Coordinates of C-alpha atoms and ligand atoms in Angstrom, one line a residue:
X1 CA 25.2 8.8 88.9
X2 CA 27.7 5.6 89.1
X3 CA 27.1 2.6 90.8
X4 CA 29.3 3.9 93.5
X5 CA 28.0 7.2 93.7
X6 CA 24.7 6.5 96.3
X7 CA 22.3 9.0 97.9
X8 CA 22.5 6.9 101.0
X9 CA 24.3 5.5 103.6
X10 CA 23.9 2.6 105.5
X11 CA 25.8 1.5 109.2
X12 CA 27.0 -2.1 109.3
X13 CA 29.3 -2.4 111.5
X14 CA 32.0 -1.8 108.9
X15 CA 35.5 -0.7 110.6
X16 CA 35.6 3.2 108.5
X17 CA 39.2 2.7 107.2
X18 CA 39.8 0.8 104.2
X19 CA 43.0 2.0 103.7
X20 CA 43.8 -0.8 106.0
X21 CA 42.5 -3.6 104.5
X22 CA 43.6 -6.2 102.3
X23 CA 41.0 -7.4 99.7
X24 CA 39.5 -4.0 99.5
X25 CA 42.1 -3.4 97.3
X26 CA 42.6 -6.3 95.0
X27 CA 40.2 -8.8 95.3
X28 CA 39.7 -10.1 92.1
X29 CA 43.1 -11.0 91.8
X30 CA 43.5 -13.1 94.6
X31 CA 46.3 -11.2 96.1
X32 CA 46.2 -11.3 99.5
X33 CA 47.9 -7.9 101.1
X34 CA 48.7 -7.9 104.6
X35 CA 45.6 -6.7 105.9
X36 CA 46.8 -3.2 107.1
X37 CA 50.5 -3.5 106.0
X38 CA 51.2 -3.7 102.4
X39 CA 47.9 -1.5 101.0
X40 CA 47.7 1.3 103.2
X41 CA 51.8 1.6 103.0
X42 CA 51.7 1.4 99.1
X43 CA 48.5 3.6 98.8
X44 CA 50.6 6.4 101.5
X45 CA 53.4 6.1 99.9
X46 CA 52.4 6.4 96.7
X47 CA 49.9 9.5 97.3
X48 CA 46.3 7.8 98.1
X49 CA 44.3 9.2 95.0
X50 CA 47.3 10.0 92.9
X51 CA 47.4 6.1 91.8
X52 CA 44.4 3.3 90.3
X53 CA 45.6 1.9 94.1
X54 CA 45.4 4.8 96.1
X55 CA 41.8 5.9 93.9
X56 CA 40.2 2.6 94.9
X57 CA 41.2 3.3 98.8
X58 CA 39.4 6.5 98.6
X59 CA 36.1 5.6 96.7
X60 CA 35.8 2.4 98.8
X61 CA 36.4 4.5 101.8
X62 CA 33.9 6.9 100.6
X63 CA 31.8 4.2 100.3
X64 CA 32.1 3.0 103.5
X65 CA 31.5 6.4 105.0
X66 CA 28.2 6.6 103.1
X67 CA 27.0 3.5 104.5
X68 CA 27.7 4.3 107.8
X69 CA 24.4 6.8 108.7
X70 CA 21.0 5.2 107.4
X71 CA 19.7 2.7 109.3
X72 CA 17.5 0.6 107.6
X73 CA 13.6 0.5 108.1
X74 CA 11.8 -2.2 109.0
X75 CA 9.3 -3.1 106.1
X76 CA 5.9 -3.0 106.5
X77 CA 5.4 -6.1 105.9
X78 CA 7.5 -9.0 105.4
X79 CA 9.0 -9.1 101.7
X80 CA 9.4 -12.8 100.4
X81 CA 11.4 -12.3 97.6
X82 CA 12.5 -15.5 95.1
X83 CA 16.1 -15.5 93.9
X84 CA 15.4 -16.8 90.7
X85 CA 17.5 -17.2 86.9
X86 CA 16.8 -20.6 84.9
X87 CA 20.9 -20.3 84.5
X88 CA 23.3 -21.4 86.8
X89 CA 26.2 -20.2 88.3
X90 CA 25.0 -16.9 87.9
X91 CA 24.6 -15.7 91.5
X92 CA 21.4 -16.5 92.9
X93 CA 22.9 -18.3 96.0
X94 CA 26.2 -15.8 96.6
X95 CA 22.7 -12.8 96.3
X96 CA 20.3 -14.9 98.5
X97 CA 23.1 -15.5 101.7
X98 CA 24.9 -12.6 101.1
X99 CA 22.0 -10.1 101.2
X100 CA 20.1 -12.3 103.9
X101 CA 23.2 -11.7 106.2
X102 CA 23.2 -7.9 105.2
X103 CA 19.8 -7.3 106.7
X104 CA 20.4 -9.3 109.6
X105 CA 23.4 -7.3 110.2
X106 CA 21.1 -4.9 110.5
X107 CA 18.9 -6.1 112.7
X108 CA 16.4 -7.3 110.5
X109 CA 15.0 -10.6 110.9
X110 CA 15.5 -13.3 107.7
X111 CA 14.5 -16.5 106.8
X112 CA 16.1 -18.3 103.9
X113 CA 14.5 -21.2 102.5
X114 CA 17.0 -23.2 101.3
X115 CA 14.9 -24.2 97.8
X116 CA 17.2 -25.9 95.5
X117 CA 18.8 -29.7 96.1
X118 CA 22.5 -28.9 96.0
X119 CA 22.0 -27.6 99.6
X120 CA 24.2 -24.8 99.0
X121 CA 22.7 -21.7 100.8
X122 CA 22.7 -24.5 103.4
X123 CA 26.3 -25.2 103.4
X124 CA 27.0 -21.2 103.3
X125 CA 25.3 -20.3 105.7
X126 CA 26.3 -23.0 108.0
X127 CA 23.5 -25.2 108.3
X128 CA 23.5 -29.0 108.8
X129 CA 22.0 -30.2 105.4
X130 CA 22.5 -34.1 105.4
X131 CA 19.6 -36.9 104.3
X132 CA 18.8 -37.1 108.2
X133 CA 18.0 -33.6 108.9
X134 CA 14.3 -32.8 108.2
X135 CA 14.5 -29.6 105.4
X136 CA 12.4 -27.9 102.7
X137 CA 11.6 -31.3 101.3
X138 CA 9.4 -32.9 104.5
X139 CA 7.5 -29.6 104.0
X140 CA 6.7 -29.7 100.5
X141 CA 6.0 -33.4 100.3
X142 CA 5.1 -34.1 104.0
X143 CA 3.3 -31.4 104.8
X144 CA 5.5 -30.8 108.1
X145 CA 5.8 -27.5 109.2
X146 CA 8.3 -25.1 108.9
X147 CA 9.0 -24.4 112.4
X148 CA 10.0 -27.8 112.8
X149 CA 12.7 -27.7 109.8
X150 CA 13.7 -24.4 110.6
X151 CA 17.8 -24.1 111.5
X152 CA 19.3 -21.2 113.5
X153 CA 22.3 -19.8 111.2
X154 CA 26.1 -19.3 113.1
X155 CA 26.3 -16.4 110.2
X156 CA 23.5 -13.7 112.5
X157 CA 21.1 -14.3 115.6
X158 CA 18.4 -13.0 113.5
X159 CA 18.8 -15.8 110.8
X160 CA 17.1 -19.0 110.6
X161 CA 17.6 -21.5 107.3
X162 CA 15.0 -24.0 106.1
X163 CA 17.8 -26.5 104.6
X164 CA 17.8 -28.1 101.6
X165 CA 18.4 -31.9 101.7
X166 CA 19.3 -33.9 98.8
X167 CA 15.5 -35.7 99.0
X168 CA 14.4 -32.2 97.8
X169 CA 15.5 -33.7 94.2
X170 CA 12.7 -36.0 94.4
X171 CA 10.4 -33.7 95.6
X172 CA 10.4 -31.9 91.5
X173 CA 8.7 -35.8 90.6
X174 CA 6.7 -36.2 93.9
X175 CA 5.0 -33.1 93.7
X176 CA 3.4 -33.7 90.6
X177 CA 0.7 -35.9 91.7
X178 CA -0.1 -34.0 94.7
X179 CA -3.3 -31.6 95.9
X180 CA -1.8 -27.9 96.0
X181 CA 1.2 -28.8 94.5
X182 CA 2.2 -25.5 93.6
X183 CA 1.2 -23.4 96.8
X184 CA 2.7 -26.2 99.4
X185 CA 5.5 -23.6 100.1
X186 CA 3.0 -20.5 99.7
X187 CA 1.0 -22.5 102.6
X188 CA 3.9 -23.4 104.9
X189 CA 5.3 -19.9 105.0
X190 CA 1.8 -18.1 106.0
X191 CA 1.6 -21.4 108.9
X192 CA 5.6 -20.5 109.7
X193 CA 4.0 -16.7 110.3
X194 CA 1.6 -18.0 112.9
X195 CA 3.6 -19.9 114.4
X196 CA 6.0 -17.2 114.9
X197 CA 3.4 -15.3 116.4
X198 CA 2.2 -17.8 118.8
X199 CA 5.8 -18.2 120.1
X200 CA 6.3 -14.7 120.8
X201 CA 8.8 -14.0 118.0
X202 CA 9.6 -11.3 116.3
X203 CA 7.9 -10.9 112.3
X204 CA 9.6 -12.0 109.8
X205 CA 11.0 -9.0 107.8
X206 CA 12.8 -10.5 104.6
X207 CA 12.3 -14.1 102.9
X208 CA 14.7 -15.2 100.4
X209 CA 14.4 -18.3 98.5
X210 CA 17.0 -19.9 97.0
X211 CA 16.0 -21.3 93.7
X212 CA 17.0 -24.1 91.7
X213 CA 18.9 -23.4 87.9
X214 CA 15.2 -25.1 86.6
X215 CA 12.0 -24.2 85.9
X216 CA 10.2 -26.9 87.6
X217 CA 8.0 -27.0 90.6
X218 CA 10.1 -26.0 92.9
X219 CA 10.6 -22.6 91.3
X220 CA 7.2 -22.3 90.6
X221 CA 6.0 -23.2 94.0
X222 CA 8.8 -20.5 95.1
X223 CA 6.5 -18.1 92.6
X224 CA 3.8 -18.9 94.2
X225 CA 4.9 -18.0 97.8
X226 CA 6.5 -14.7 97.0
X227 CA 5.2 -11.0 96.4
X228 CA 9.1 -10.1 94.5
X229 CA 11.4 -11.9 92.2
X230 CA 15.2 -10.8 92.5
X231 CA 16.7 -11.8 88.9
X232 CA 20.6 -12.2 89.6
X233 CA 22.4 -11.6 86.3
X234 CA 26.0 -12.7 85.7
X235 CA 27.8 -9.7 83.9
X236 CA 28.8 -12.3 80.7
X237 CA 28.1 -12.0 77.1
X238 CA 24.8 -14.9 77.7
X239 CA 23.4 -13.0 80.1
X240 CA 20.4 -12.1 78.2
X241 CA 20.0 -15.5 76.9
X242 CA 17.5 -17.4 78.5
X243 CA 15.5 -14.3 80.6
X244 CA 12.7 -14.4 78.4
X245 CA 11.6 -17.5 79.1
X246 CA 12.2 -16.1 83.1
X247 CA 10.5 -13.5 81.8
X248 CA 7.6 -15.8 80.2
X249 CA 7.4 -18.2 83.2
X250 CA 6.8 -15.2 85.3
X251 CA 4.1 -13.9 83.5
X252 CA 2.0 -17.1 83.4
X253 CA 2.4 -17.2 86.9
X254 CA 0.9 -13.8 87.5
X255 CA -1.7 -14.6 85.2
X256 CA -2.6 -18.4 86.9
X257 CA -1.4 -18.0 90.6
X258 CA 0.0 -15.5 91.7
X259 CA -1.1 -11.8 90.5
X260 CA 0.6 -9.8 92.7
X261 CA 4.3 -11.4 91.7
X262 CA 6.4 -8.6 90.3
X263 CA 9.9 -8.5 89.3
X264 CA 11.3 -5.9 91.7
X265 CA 15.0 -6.4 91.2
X266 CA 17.8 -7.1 88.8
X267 CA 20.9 -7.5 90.4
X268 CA 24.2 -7.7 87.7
X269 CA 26.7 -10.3 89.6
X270 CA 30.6 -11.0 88.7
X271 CA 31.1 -7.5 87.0
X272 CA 35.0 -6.8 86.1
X273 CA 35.1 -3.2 85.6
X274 CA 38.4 -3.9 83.4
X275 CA 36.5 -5.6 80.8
X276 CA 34.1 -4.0 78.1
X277 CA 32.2 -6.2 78.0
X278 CA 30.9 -6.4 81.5
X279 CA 29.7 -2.4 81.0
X280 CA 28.5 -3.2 77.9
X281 CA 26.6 -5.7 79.2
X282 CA 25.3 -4.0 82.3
X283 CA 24.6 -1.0 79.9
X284 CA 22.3 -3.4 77.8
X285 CA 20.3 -4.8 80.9
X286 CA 19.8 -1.1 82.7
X287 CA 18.9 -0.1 79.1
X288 CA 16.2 -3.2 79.0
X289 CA 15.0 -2.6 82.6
X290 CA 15.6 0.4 84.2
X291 CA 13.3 0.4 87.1
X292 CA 14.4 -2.8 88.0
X293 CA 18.4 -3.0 87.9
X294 CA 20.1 -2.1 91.4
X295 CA 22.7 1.0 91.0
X296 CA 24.7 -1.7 92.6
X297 CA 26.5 -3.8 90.9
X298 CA 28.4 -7.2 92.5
X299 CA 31.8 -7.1 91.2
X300 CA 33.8 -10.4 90.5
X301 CA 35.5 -11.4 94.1
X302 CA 37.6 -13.7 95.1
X303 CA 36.6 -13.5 98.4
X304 CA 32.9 -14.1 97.4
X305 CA 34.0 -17.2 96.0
X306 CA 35.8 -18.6 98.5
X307 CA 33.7 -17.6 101.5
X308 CA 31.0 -21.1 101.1
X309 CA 34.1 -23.4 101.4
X310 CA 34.8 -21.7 104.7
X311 CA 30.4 -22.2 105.2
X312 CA 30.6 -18.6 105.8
X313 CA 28.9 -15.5 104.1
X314 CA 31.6 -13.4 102.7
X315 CA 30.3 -10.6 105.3
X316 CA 31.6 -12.6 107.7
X317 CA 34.4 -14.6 105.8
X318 CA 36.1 -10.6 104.4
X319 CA 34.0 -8.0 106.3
X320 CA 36.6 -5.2 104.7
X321 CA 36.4 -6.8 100.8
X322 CA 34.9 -5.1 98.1
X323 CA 32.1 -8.2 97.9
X324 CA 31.1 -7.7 101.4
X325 CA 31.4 -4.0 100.8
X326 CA 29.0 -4.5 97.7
X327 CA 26.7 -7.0 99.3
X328 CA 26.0 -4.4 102.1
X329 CA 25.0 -2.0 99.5
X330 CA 22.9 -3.9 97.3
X331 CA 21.2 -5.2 100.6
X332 CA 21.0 -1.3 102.1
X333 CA 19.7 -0.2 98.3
X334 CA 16.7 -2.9 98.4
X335 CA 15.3 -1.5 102.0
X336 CA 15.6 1.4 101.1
X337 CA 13.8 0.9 97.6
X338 CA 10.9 -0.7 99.6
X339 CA 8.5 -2.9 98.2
X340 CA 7.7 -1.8 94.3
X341 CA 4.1 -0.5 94.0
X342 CA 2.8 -1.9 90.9
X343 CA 4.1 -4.7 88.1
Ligands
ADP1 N1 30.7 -12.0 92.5 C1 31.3 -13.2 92.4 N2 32.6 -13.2 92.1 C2 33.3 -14.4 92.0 N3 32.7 -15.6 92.1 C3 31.4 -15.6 92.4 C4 30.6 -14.4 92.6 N4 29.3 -14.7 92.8 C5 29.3 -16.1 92.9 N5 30.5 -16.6 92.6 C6 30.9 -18.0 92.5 O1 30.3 -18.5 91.3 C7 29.8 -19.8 91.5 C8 28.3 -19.7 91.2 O2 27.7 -18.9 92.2 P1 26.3 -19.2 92.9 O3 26.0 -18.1 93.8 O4 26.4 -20.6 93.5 O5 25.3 -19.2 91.6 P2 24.0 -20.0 91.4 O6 23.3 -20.2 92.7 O7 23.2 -19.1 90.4 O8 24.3 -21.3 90.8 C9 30.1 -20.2 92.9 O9 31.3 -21.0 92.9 C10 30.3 -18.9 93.6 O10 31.1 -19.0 94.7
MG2 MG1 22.6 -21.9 93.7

């Protein structure tokens, strides 16, 4: 089975005709067709199928189509999963925002914790994130709860972000000295859960937090308040480089404070299917971790890129590219995988 090639389908929303729409066909070359002009006259004229143009048109189409019929479940319970991967650049915030506005799009309901000092889950995802706004660092270090910090996201009615300040760099230091300092998030989450509760609103369904490139306490205290860790890893000849210290962290964690932490998802980010070396490494990382590593891979995308500077998801920012496209899938793929059942 390809990456393409899924069991499932999933409905979000997506218009059914891709023939009509611009970065569906080239988005990592930042050609901009006219959406509904250019491509679908080129692909027509040219014999949709009979051409690498017209080919893409049909498998994107096809994998629109097969998104179209499963609705996704509601877990059980909520998932809090940590995007996590010491590197950076890699991913982890393009996966966390992009996958949180998947499931909402779905009607699921998502909190991202914005958990890393550049603020940038923040920024895409349209939240105010400046020194005055109360974020993930009055919670970690001031104990304040995360209903009060919480921010409703323009992205999806069923988002809210806890945004990341740039105080949060402070917190890595502050922490240190302090009682609990590795389950203060842990803590704030199961409070944020009651608190839903008492107000009347719906349970959380998904979690995501958005990790820092580092180690430190923020991560771990990230480890400690999630049951999944989603790896992101960038489709580059390093890639490998570095994971088993991840790998390493991880494990102490399980061992110290958190048993039931497991590494439920790979996801391979910025893959260029014209390169060898992106299969290659894909190949290597399936071969490593096969359970693990969605069939869906995130290929590289202008549009993915460009969709923070607008403080938009690119599900919103491109709805028709082939990121948004895969983001959907990757997001459909991890419902529908449910929650692993053992490490
Ligand atoms: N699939 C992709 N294709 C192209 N650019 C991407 C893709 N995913 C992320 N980017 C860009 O790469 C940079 C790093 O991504 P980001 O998600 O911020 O990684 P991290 O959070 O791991 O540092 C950002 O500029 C982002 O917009
Ligand atoms: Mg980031």
């Amino acid at each position: 089975m390809t990456h393409n090639d899924r069991p499932h389908g999933y409905d979000f929303g997506l218009p059914p005709d891709p023939v009509s729409q611009d970065s569906a066909v080239q988005p990592d070359r930042g050609s901009r067709l006219t959406a509904g002009q250019d491509a679908g006259a080129t692909a027509a004229a040219q014999g949709a199928g009979d051409t690498p143009l017209g080919r893409k048109l049909v498998e994107e189409n096809q994998r629109r189509r097969r998104l179209e019929h499963v609705q996704l479940q509601r877990p059980e319970r909520t998932r809090v999963i940590t995007v996590s991967n010491q590197k950076g650049g890699v991913g982890k915030t393009s996966t966390a925002v992009n996958l949180a506005v998947g499931l909402a799009k779905q009607g699921l309901n998502v909190l991202v914790v914005d958990n890393d000092p550049q603020g940038n889950a923040s920024t895409a995802l349209g939240v105010p994130h400046s020194s005055e706004v109360d974020g993930v660092y009055d919670v970690l270090v001031d104990e304040m709860e995360l209903a009060q910090v919480v921010a409703p996201s323009p992205e999806s009615d069923r988002i809210v972000v806890a945004p990341a300040t740039i105080d949060l760099a402070g917190a890595e230091i502050e922490l240190v000295s302090m009682v609990a300092r590795e389950q203060r998030l842990s803590r704030a989450l199961d409070q944020y859960a009651k608190a839903r509760e008492e107000q009347g609103l719906e349970r959380l369904d998904y979690v995501f937090i958005d990790c820092p490139p580092s180690l430190g306490l923020l991560t771990i205290n990230a480890f400690v308040a999630a049951s999944e860790v989603l790896i992101p890893i960038q489709c580059e000849y390093y890639a490998l480089e570095g994971l088993s210290q991840l790998l390493r962290s991880i494990e102490m964690i399980q061992k110290h404070l958190n048993p039931d932490l497991v590494v439920s998802t790979i996801l391979m980010t910025m893959y260029d299917g014209r390169t060898n070396l992106s299969s290659q490494v894909a190949d290597e990382v399936r071969s490593h971790f096969p359970e693990q590593v969605l069939e869906t891979m995130i290929p590289r995308s202008v549009r993915i890129s460009e969709a923070p500077s607008y403080q938009q998801s690119v599900l919103n920012y491109d709805p028709q590219s082939t990121g948004a496209l895969s983001y959907l899938e990757a997001a459909a793929e991890i419902a529908a995988r449910g929650v692993p059942k053992s490490k």
